[in-house]
PDB file of C-alpha atoms and ligand atoms in Angstrom:
ATOM      1  CA  MET A  27      74.500  88.006 115.637  1.00  0.00           C
ATOM      2  CA  ILE A  28      73.145  91.327 114.447  1.00  0.00           C
ATOM      3  CA  GLY A  29      73.747  94.264 116.764  1.00  0.00           C
ATOM      4  CA  VAL A  30      72.879  97.922 116.484  1.00  0.00           C
ATOM      5  CA  ILE A  31      74.880 100.594 118.271  1.00  0.00           C
ATOM      6  CA  PHE A  32      72.566 103.464 118.993  1.00  0.00           C
ATOM      7  CA  GLY A  33      72.830 106.928 120.463  1.00  0.00           C
ATOM      8  CA  PRO A  34      72.742 110.636 119.722  1.00  0.00           C
ATOM      9  CA  PRO A  35      75.493 112.389 117.738  1.00  0.00           C
ATOM     10  CA  GLY A  36      78.619 112.589 119.878  1.00  0.00           C
ATOM     11  CA  SER A  37      77.651 109.653 122.105  1.00  0.00           C
ATOM     12  CA  GLY A  38      80.692 107.669 120.968  1.00  0.00           C
ATOM     13  CA  LYS A  39      78.993 105.093 118.739  1.00  0.00           C
ATOM     14  CA  GLY A  40      81.772 105.050 116.155  1.00  0.00           C
ATOM     15  CA  THR A  41      84.524 104.845 118.773  1.00  0.00           C
ATOM     16  CA  GLN A  42      82.889 101.982 120.638  1.00  0.00           C
ATOM     17  CA  ALA A  43      81.962 100.206 117.412  1.00  0.00           C
ATOM     18  CA  THR A  44      85.619 100.224 116.357  1.00  0.00           C
ATOM     19  CA  ARG A  45      86.580  98.626 119.686  1.00  0.00           C
ATOM     20  CA  ILE A  46      83.798  96.066 119.413  1.00  0.00           C
ATOM     21  CA  GLU A  47      84.920  95.157 115.901  1.00  0.00           C
ATOM     22  CA  LYS A  48      88.522  94.695 117.034  1.00  0.00           C
ATOM     23  CA  GLU A  49      87.917  92.769 120.230  1.00  0.00           C
ATOM     24  CA  LEU A  50      84.580  91.052 119.730  1.00  0.00           C
ATOM     25  CA  HIS A  51      84.935  90.514 115.964  1.00  0.00           C
ATOM     26  CA  LEU A  52      81.636  91.935 114.811  1.00  0.00           C
ATOM     27  CA  LYS A  53      81.816  93.546 111.375  1.00  0.00           C
ATOM     28  CA  HIS A  54      81.362  97.323 111.825  1.00  0.00           C
ATOM     29  CA  LEU A  55      79.025  98.850 109.256  1.00  0.00           C
ATOM     30  CA  SER A  56      78.847 102.646 109.672  1.00  0.00           C
ATOM     31  CA  THR A  57      76.515 104.488 107.314  1.00  0.00           C
ATOM     32  CA  GLY A  58      78.193 107.785 108.268  1.00  0.00           C
ATOM     33  CA  ASP A  59      81.625 106.417 107.284  1.00  0.00           C
ATOM     34  CA  ILE A  60      80.233 104.978 104.045  1.00  0.00           C
ATOM     35  CA  LEU A  61      78.607 108.312 103.143  1.00  0.00           C
ATOM     36  CA  ARG A  62      81.752 110.297 103.989  1.00  0.00           C
ATOM     37  CA  ALA A  63      83.751 107.975 101.722  1.00  0.00           C
ATOM     38  CA  GLU A  64      81.227 108.552  98.909  1.00  0.00           C
ATOM     39  CA  VAL A  65      81.513 112.313  99.409  1.00  0.00           C
ATOM     40  CA  ALA A  66      85.330 112.121  99.376  1.00  0.00           C
ATOM     41  CA  LYS A  67      85.268 110.097  96.137  1.00  0.00           C
ATOM     42  CA  GLY A  68      82.777 112.497  94.564  1.00  0.00           C
ATOM     43  CA  THR A  69      80.371 109.726  93.518  1.00  0.00           C
ATOM     44  CA  PRO A  70      76.754 110.497  92.539  1.00  0.00           C
ATOM     45  CA  ILE A  71      75.639 109.269  95.990  1.00  0.00           C
ATOM     46  CA  GLY A  72      78.235 111.521  97.591  1.00  0.00           C
ATOM     47  CA  GLU A  73      77.012 114.508  95.612  1.00  0.00           C
ATOM     48  CA  LYS A  74      73.470 113.874  96.764  1.00  0.00           C
ATOM     49  CA  ALA A  75      74.371 113.259 100.399  1.00  0.00           C
ATOM     50  CA  GLY A  76      77.138 115.801 100.968  1.00  0.00           C
ATOM     51  CA  ARG A  77      75.041 118.925 101.183  1.00  0.00           C
ATOM     52  CA  LEU A  78      72.425 117.301 103.440  1.00  0.00           C
ATOM     53  CA  MET A  79      75.092 115.928 105.767  1.00  0.00           C
ATOM     54  CA  ALA A  80      76.922 119.250 106.052  1.00  0.00           C
ATOM     55  CA  ALA A  81      73.641 120.885 107.106  1.00  0.00           C
ATOM     56  CA  GLY A  82      73.048 118.179 109.714  1.00  0.00           C
ATOM     57  CA  ASP A  83      70.024 116.754 107.891  1.00  0.00           C
ATOM     58  CA  LEU A  84      69.382 113.081 107.301  1.00  0.00           C
ATOM     59  CA  VAL A  85      69.825 111.704 103.809  1.00  0.00           C
ATOM     60  CA  PRO A  86      66.723 110.093 102.233  1.00  0.00           C
ATOM     61  CA  ASP A  87      65.684 106.700 103.611  1.00  0.00           C
ATOM     62  CA  ALA A  88      65.654 105.057 100.166  1.00  0.00           C
ATOM     63  CA  LEU A  89      69.273 106.025  99.520  1.00  0.00           C
ATOM     64  CA  ILE A  90      70.515 104.736 102.857  1.00  0.00           C
ATOM     65  CA  VAL A  91      68.469 101.532 102.666  1.00  0.00           C
ATOM     66  CA  ASP A  92      70.030 100.771  99.258  1.00  0.00           C
ATOM     67  CA  ILE A  93      73.490 101.333 100.729  1.00  0.00           C
ATOM     68  CA  VAL A  94      72.847  98.903 103.563  1.00  0.00           C
ATOM     69  CA  ARG A  95      71.124  96.341 101.354  1.00  0.00           C
ATOM     70  CA  ALA A  96      74.186  96.281  99.075  1.00  0.00           C
ATOM     71  CA  ARG A  97      76.591  95.649 101.976  1.00  0.00           C
ATOM     72  CA  LEU A  98      74.720  93.546 104.507  1.00  0.00           C
ATOM     73  CA  PRO A  99      75.043  90.098 102.865  1.00  0.00           C
ATOM     74  CA  GLN A 100      78.845  90.410 102.673  1.00  0.00           C
ATOM     75  CA  ALA A 101      79.028  91.662 106.282  1.00  0.00           C
ATOM     76  CA  GLU A 102      76.819  88.790 107.446  1.00  0.00           C
ATOM     77  CA  THR A 103      79.301  86.129 106.335  1.00  0.00           C
ATOM     78  CA  GLY A 104      81.372  86.639 109.521  1.00  0.00           C
ATOM     79  CA  ALA A 105      80.657  86.211 113.228  1.00  0.00           C
ATOM     80  CA  GLY A 106      78.197  89.045 113.267  1.00  0.00           C
ATOM     81  CA  VAL A 107      77.439  92.591 112.247  1.00  0.00           C
ATOM     82  CA  LEU A 108      77.308  95.821 114.203  1.00  0.00           C
ATOM     83  CA  LEU A 109      75.277  98.550 112.555  1.00  0.00           C
ATOM     84  CA  ASP A 110      76.312 102.111 113.429  1.00  0.00           C
ATOM     85  CA  GLY A 111      74.221 105.100 112.344  1.00  0.00           C
ATOM     86  CA  PHE A 112      71.476 102.856 110.961  1.00  0.00           C
ATOM     87  CA  PRO A 113      68.531 102.556 111.393  1.00  0.00           C
ATOM     88  CA  ARG A 114      67.910 106.226 112.116  1.00  0.00           C
ATOM     89  CA  THR A 115      64.191 106.420 111.284  1.00  0.00           C
ATOM     90  CA  LEU A 116      61.243 104.087 111.784  1.00  0.00           C
ATOM     91  CA  ALA A 117      61.077 103.510 108.022  1.00  0.00           C
ATOM     92  CA  GLN A 118      64.724 102.397 108.076  1.00  0.00           C
ATOM     93  CA  ALA A 119      64.091 100.100 111.049  1.00  0.00           C
ATOM     94  CA  ARG A 120      61.204  98.437 109.227  1.00  0.00           C
ATOM     95  CA  ALA A 121      63.244  98.110 106.033  1.00  0.00           C
ATOM     96  CA  LEU A 122      66.042  96.482 108.023  1.00  0.00           C
ATOM     97  CA  ASP A 123      63.638  93.998 109.600  1.00  0.00           C
ATOM     98  CA  ALA A 124      62.346  93.078 106.152  1.00  0.00           C
ATOM     99  CA  MET A 125      65.875  92.598 104.789  1.00  0.00           C
ATOM    100  CA  LEU A 126      66.958  90.472 107.731  1.00  0.00           C
ATOM    101  CA  SER A 127      63.855  88.323 107.820  1.00  0.00           C
ATOM    102  CA  GLU A 128      64.468  87.284 104.201  1.00  0.00           C
ATOM    103  CA  GLU A 129      67.510  85.443 105.566  1.00  0.00           C
ATOM    104  CA  GLY A 130      65.831  84.282 108.748  1.00  0.00           C
ATOM    105  CA  HIS A 131      67.779  86.848 110.777  1.00  0.00           C
ATOM    106  CA  ARG A 132      66.740  89.633 113.106  1.00  0.00           C
ATOM    107  CA  VAL A 133      68.242  92.355 115.285  1.00  0.00           C
ATOM    108  CA  ASP A 134      69.514  90.516 118.375  1.00  0.00           C
ATOM    109  CA  VAL A 135      70.662  93.392 120.540  1.00  0.00           C
ATOM    110  CA  VAL A 136      70.684  97.183 120.633  1.00  0.00           C
ATOM    111  CA  ILE A 137      73.457  98.911 122.555  1.00  0.00           C
ATOM    112  CA  ALA A 138      72.149 102.394 123.382  1.00  0.00           C
ATOM    113  CA  LEU A 139      74.724 104.875 124.659  1.00  0.00           C
ATOM    114  CA  VAL A 140      73.301 107.411 127.092  1.00  0.00           C
ATOM    115  CA  VAL A 141      75.077 110.779 127.389  1.00  0.00           C
ATOM    116  CA  PRO A 142      73.683 114.159 128.517  1.00  0.00           C
ATOM    117  CA  GLU A 143      73.237 116.719 125.742  1.00  0.00           C
ATOM    118  CA  ALA A 144      75.683 119.327 127.100  1.00  0.00           C
ATOM    119  CA  THR A 145      78.438 116.701 127.027  1.00  0.00           C
ATOM    120  CA  LEU A 146      77.489 115.665 123.485  1.00  0.00           C
ATOM    121  CA  VAL A 147      77.915 119.189 122.189  1.00  0.00           C
ATOM    122  CA  ASP A 148      81.236 119.627 124.018  1.00  0.00           C
ATOM    123  CA  ARG A 149      82.562 116.376 122.576  1.00  0.00           C
ATOM    124  CA  ILE A 150      81.531 117.235 119.023  1.00  0.00           C
ATOM    125  CA  LEU A 151      83.041 120.718 119.217  1.00  0.00           C
ATOM    126  CA  HIS A 152      86.244 119.197 120.531  1.00  0.00           C
ATOM    127  CA  ARG A 153      86.276 116.702 117.647  1.00  0.00           C
ATOM    128  CA  ALA A 154      85.634 119.576 115.224  1.00  0.00           C
ATOM    129  CA  ALA A 155      88.895 121.166 116.317  1.00  0.00           C
ATOM    130  CA  VAL A 156      90.758 117.878 115.748  1.00  0.00           C
ATOM    131  CA  GLU A 157      89.111 116.356 112.662  1.00  0.00           C
ATOM    132  CA  GLY A 158      87.338 119.218 110.918  1.00  0.00           C
ATOM    133  CA  ARG A 159      84.230 117.217 109.921  1.00  0.00           C
ATOM    134  CA  ALA A 160      81.948 119.329 107.715  1.00  0.00           C
ATOM    135  CA  ASP A 161      78.939 118.741 110.002  1.00  0.00           C
ATOM    136  CA  ASP A 162      80.656 119.635 113.266  1.00  0.00           C
ATOM    137  CA  THR A 163      79.644 123.303 113.218  1.00  0.00           C
ATOM    138  CA  ARG A 164      77.323 124.699 115.902  1.00  0.00           C
ATOM    139  CA  GLN A 165      74.439 125.067 113.476  1.00  0.00           C
ATOM    140  CA  ALA A 166      74.795 121.586 111.987  1.00  0.00           C
ATOM    141  CA  ILE A 167      75.157 120.079 115.461  1.00  0.00           C
ATOM    142  CA  ALA A 168      71.891 121.720 116.544  1.00  0.00           C
ATOM    143  CA  GLU A 169      70.170 120.302 113.460  1.00  0.00           C
ATOM    144  CA  ARG A 170      71.593 116.807 114.074  1.00  0.00           C
ATOM    145  CA  MET A 171      70.315 116.902 117.671  1.00  0.00           C
ATOM    146  CA  HIS A 172      66.924 118.009 116.385  1.00  0.00           C
ATOM    147  CA  GLU A 173      66.821 115.155 113.849  1.00  0.00           C
ATOM    148  CA  TYR A 174      67.826 112.752 116.591  1.00  0.00           C
ATOM    149  CA  HIS A 175      65.006 113.825 118.889  1.00  0.00           C
ATOM    150  CA  THR A 176      62.296 114.073 116.246  1.00  0.00           C
ATOM    151  CA  LEU A 177      63.128 111.026 114.058  1.00  0.00           C
ATOM    152  CA  THR A 178      65.750 108.745 115.555  1.00  0.00           C
ATOM    153  CA  ALA A 179      64.861 108.424 119.242  1.00  0.00           C
ATOM    154  CA  ALA A 180      61.632 106.633 118.249  1.00  0.00           C
ATOM    155  CA  VAL A 181      63.713 103.771 116.827  1.00  0.00           C
ATOM    156  CA  LEU A 182      64.696 102.775 120.364  1.00  0.00           C
ATOM    157  CA  GLU A 183      61.047 102.621 121.435  1.00  0.00           C
ATOM    158  CA  TYR A 184      60.325 100.571 118.326  1.00  0.00           C
ATOM    159  CA  TYR A 185      62.849  97.915 119.329  1.00  0.00           C
ATOM    160  CA  LYS A 186      61.711  97.930 122.961  1.00  0.00           C
ATOM    161  CA  GLY A 187      58.125  97.480 121.766  1.00  0.00           C
ATOM    162  CA  LYS A 188      59.151  94.484 119.679  1.00  0.00           C
ATOM    163  CA  GLY A 189      60.883  92.845 122.615  1.00  0.00           C
ATOM    164  CA  VAL A 190      64.388  93.185 121.159  1.00  0.00           C
ATOM    165  CA  ARG A 191      67.068  93.213 123.867  1.00  0.00           C
ATOM    166  CA  VAL A 192      67.970  96.875 124.441  1.00  0.00           C
ATOM    167  CA  GLU A 193      70.982  97.572 126.657  1.00  0.00           C
ATOM    168  CA  GLU A 194      71.139 101.181 127.786  1.00  0.00           C
ATOM    169  CA  ILE A 195      74.710 101.976 128.715  1.00  0.00           C
ATOM    170  CA  ASP A 196      76.173 104.949 130.516  1.00  0.00           C
ATOM    171  CA  GLY A 197      78.351 106.593 127.852  1.00  0.00           C
ATOM    172  CA  MET A 198      80.082 108.965 130.269  1.00  0.00           C
ATOM    173  CA  GLY A 199      83.711 108.496 131.250  1.00  0.00           C
ATOM    174  CA  ASP A 200      86.705 107.477 129.187  1.00  0.00           C
ATOM    175  CA  ILE A 201      86.644 105.138 126.189  1.00  0.00           C
ATOM    176  CA  ASP A 202      87.921 102.132 128.157  1.00  0.00           C
ATOM    177  CA  ALA A 203      85.378 102.581 130.928  1.00  0.00           C
ATOM    178  CA  VAL A 204      82.508 102.737 128.446  1.00  0.00           C
ATOM    179  CA  PHE A 205      83.878  99.774 126.497  1.00  0.00           C
ATOM    180  CA  ALA A 206      84.047  97.698 129.683  1.00  0.00           C
ATOM    181  CA  ARG A 207      80.308  98.348 130.187  1.00  0.00           C
ATOM    182  CA  VAL A 208      79.560  97.519 126.553  1.00  0.00           C
ATOM    183  CA  LYS A 209      81.457  94.243 126.808  1.00  0.00           C
ATOM    184  CA  GLN A 210      79.640  93.328 129.983  1.00  0.00           C
ATOM    185  CA  ALA A 211      76.299  94.010 128.301  1.00  0.00           C
ATOM    186  CA  LEU A 212      77.189  91.890 125.272  1.00  0.00           C
ATOM    187  CA  ARG A 213      78.024  88.838 127.408  1.00  0.00           C
TER     188      ARG A 213
HETATM  189  P1  LIG B 330      76.711 111.341 114.070  1.00  0.00           P
HETATM  190  O1  LIG B 330      75.983 110.208 114.709  1.00  0.00           O
HETATM  191  O2  LIG B 330      77.869 111.827 114.875  1.00  0.00           O
HETATM  192  O3  LIG B 330      75.824 112.478 113.645  1.00  0.00           O
HETATM  193  P2  LIG B 330      77.237 109.759 111.604  1.00  0.00           P
HETATM  194  O4  LIG B 330      78.616 109.575 111.085  1.00  0.00           O
HETATM  195  O5  LIG B 330      76.510 108.536 112.077  1.00  0.00           O
HETATM  196  O6  LIG B 330      77.415 110.845 112.735  1.00  0.00           O
HETATM  197  O7  LIG B 330      76.305 110.447 110.490  1.00  0.00           O
HETATM  198  C1  LIG B 330      76.678 111.648 109.876  1.00  0.00           C
HETATM  199  C2  LIG B 330      75.595 112.113 108.911  1.00  0.00           C
HETATM  200  O8  LIG B 330      75.417 111.145 107.861  1.00  0.00           O
HETATM  201  C3  LIG B 330      74.201 112.276 109.496  1.00  0.00           C
HETATM  202  O9  LIG B 330      74.014 113.527 110.134  1.00  0.00           O
HETATM  203  C4  LIG B 330      73.335 112.129 108.220  1.00  0.00           C
HETATM  204  O10 LIG B 330      73.368 113.292 107.424  1.00  0.00           O
HETATM  205  C5  LIG B 330      74.052 111.052 107.439  1.00  0.00           C
HETATM  206  N1  LIG B 330      73.543 109.698 107.792  1.00  0.00           N
HETATM  207  C6  LIG B 330      74.270 108.683 108.341  1.00  0.00           C
HETATM  208  N2  LIG B 330      73.502 107.593 108.533  1.00  0.00           N
HETATM  209  C7  LIG B 330      72.248 107.920 108.108  1.00  0.00           C
HETATM  210  C8  LIG B 330      70.992 107.245 108.056  1.00  0.00           C
HETATM  211  N3  LIG B 330      70.869 105.990 108.512  1.00  0.00           N
HETATM  212  N4  LIG B 330      69.926 107.909 107.550  1.00  0.00           N
HETATM  213  C9  LIG B 330      70.028 109.153 107.106  1.00  0.00           C
HETATM  214  N5  LIG B 330      71.161 109.857 107.127  1.00  0.00           N
HETATM  215  C10 LIG B 330      72.275 109.268 107.623  1.00  0.00           C
END
């Protein structure tokens, strides 16, 4: 089973994906986490990505597609995979389809978390105070929202247009309440 967890920055994708991995045993593959680890290690990929991420911009499609291509086969050996933060552009979605179809696989379900924008910004600013992520400044948040609306939102329409099961889930409320809805949708 190949799932994608989808939603704007601050919608709780990473949090829910961690719960899904623990309780439903899908392997969580987060491109944001992978990139942050590359930045922390100071690798060439990290050097390339770090500045773009801190500004709230997307990193180039080719770089992110290579990252996923290198990790997907290993992740696919288990019960299933949950992609978080990928695909974020139409080009990435098409590249993913091509990769999966080589193995006779496809995206089975998209879990789309729906949260109003004012709440997203509040959540991210709250997280900024706790975690100090480099891209959780007001300016970077505005840019991430802009990238989401101009490039990423179209990915959801792409999957709907292809007839992939898209489950739009109310992402408001506490983590357990949202997870209960996610679990219900994945049944
Ligand atoms: P959020 O969804 O809260 O913005 P992520 O951890 O998913 O956080 O991503 C953080 C940043 O990492 C993005 O703003 C972007 O710079 C980079 N990034 C992550 N995934 C991708 C991707 N698929 N394509 C391009 N850039 C990405």
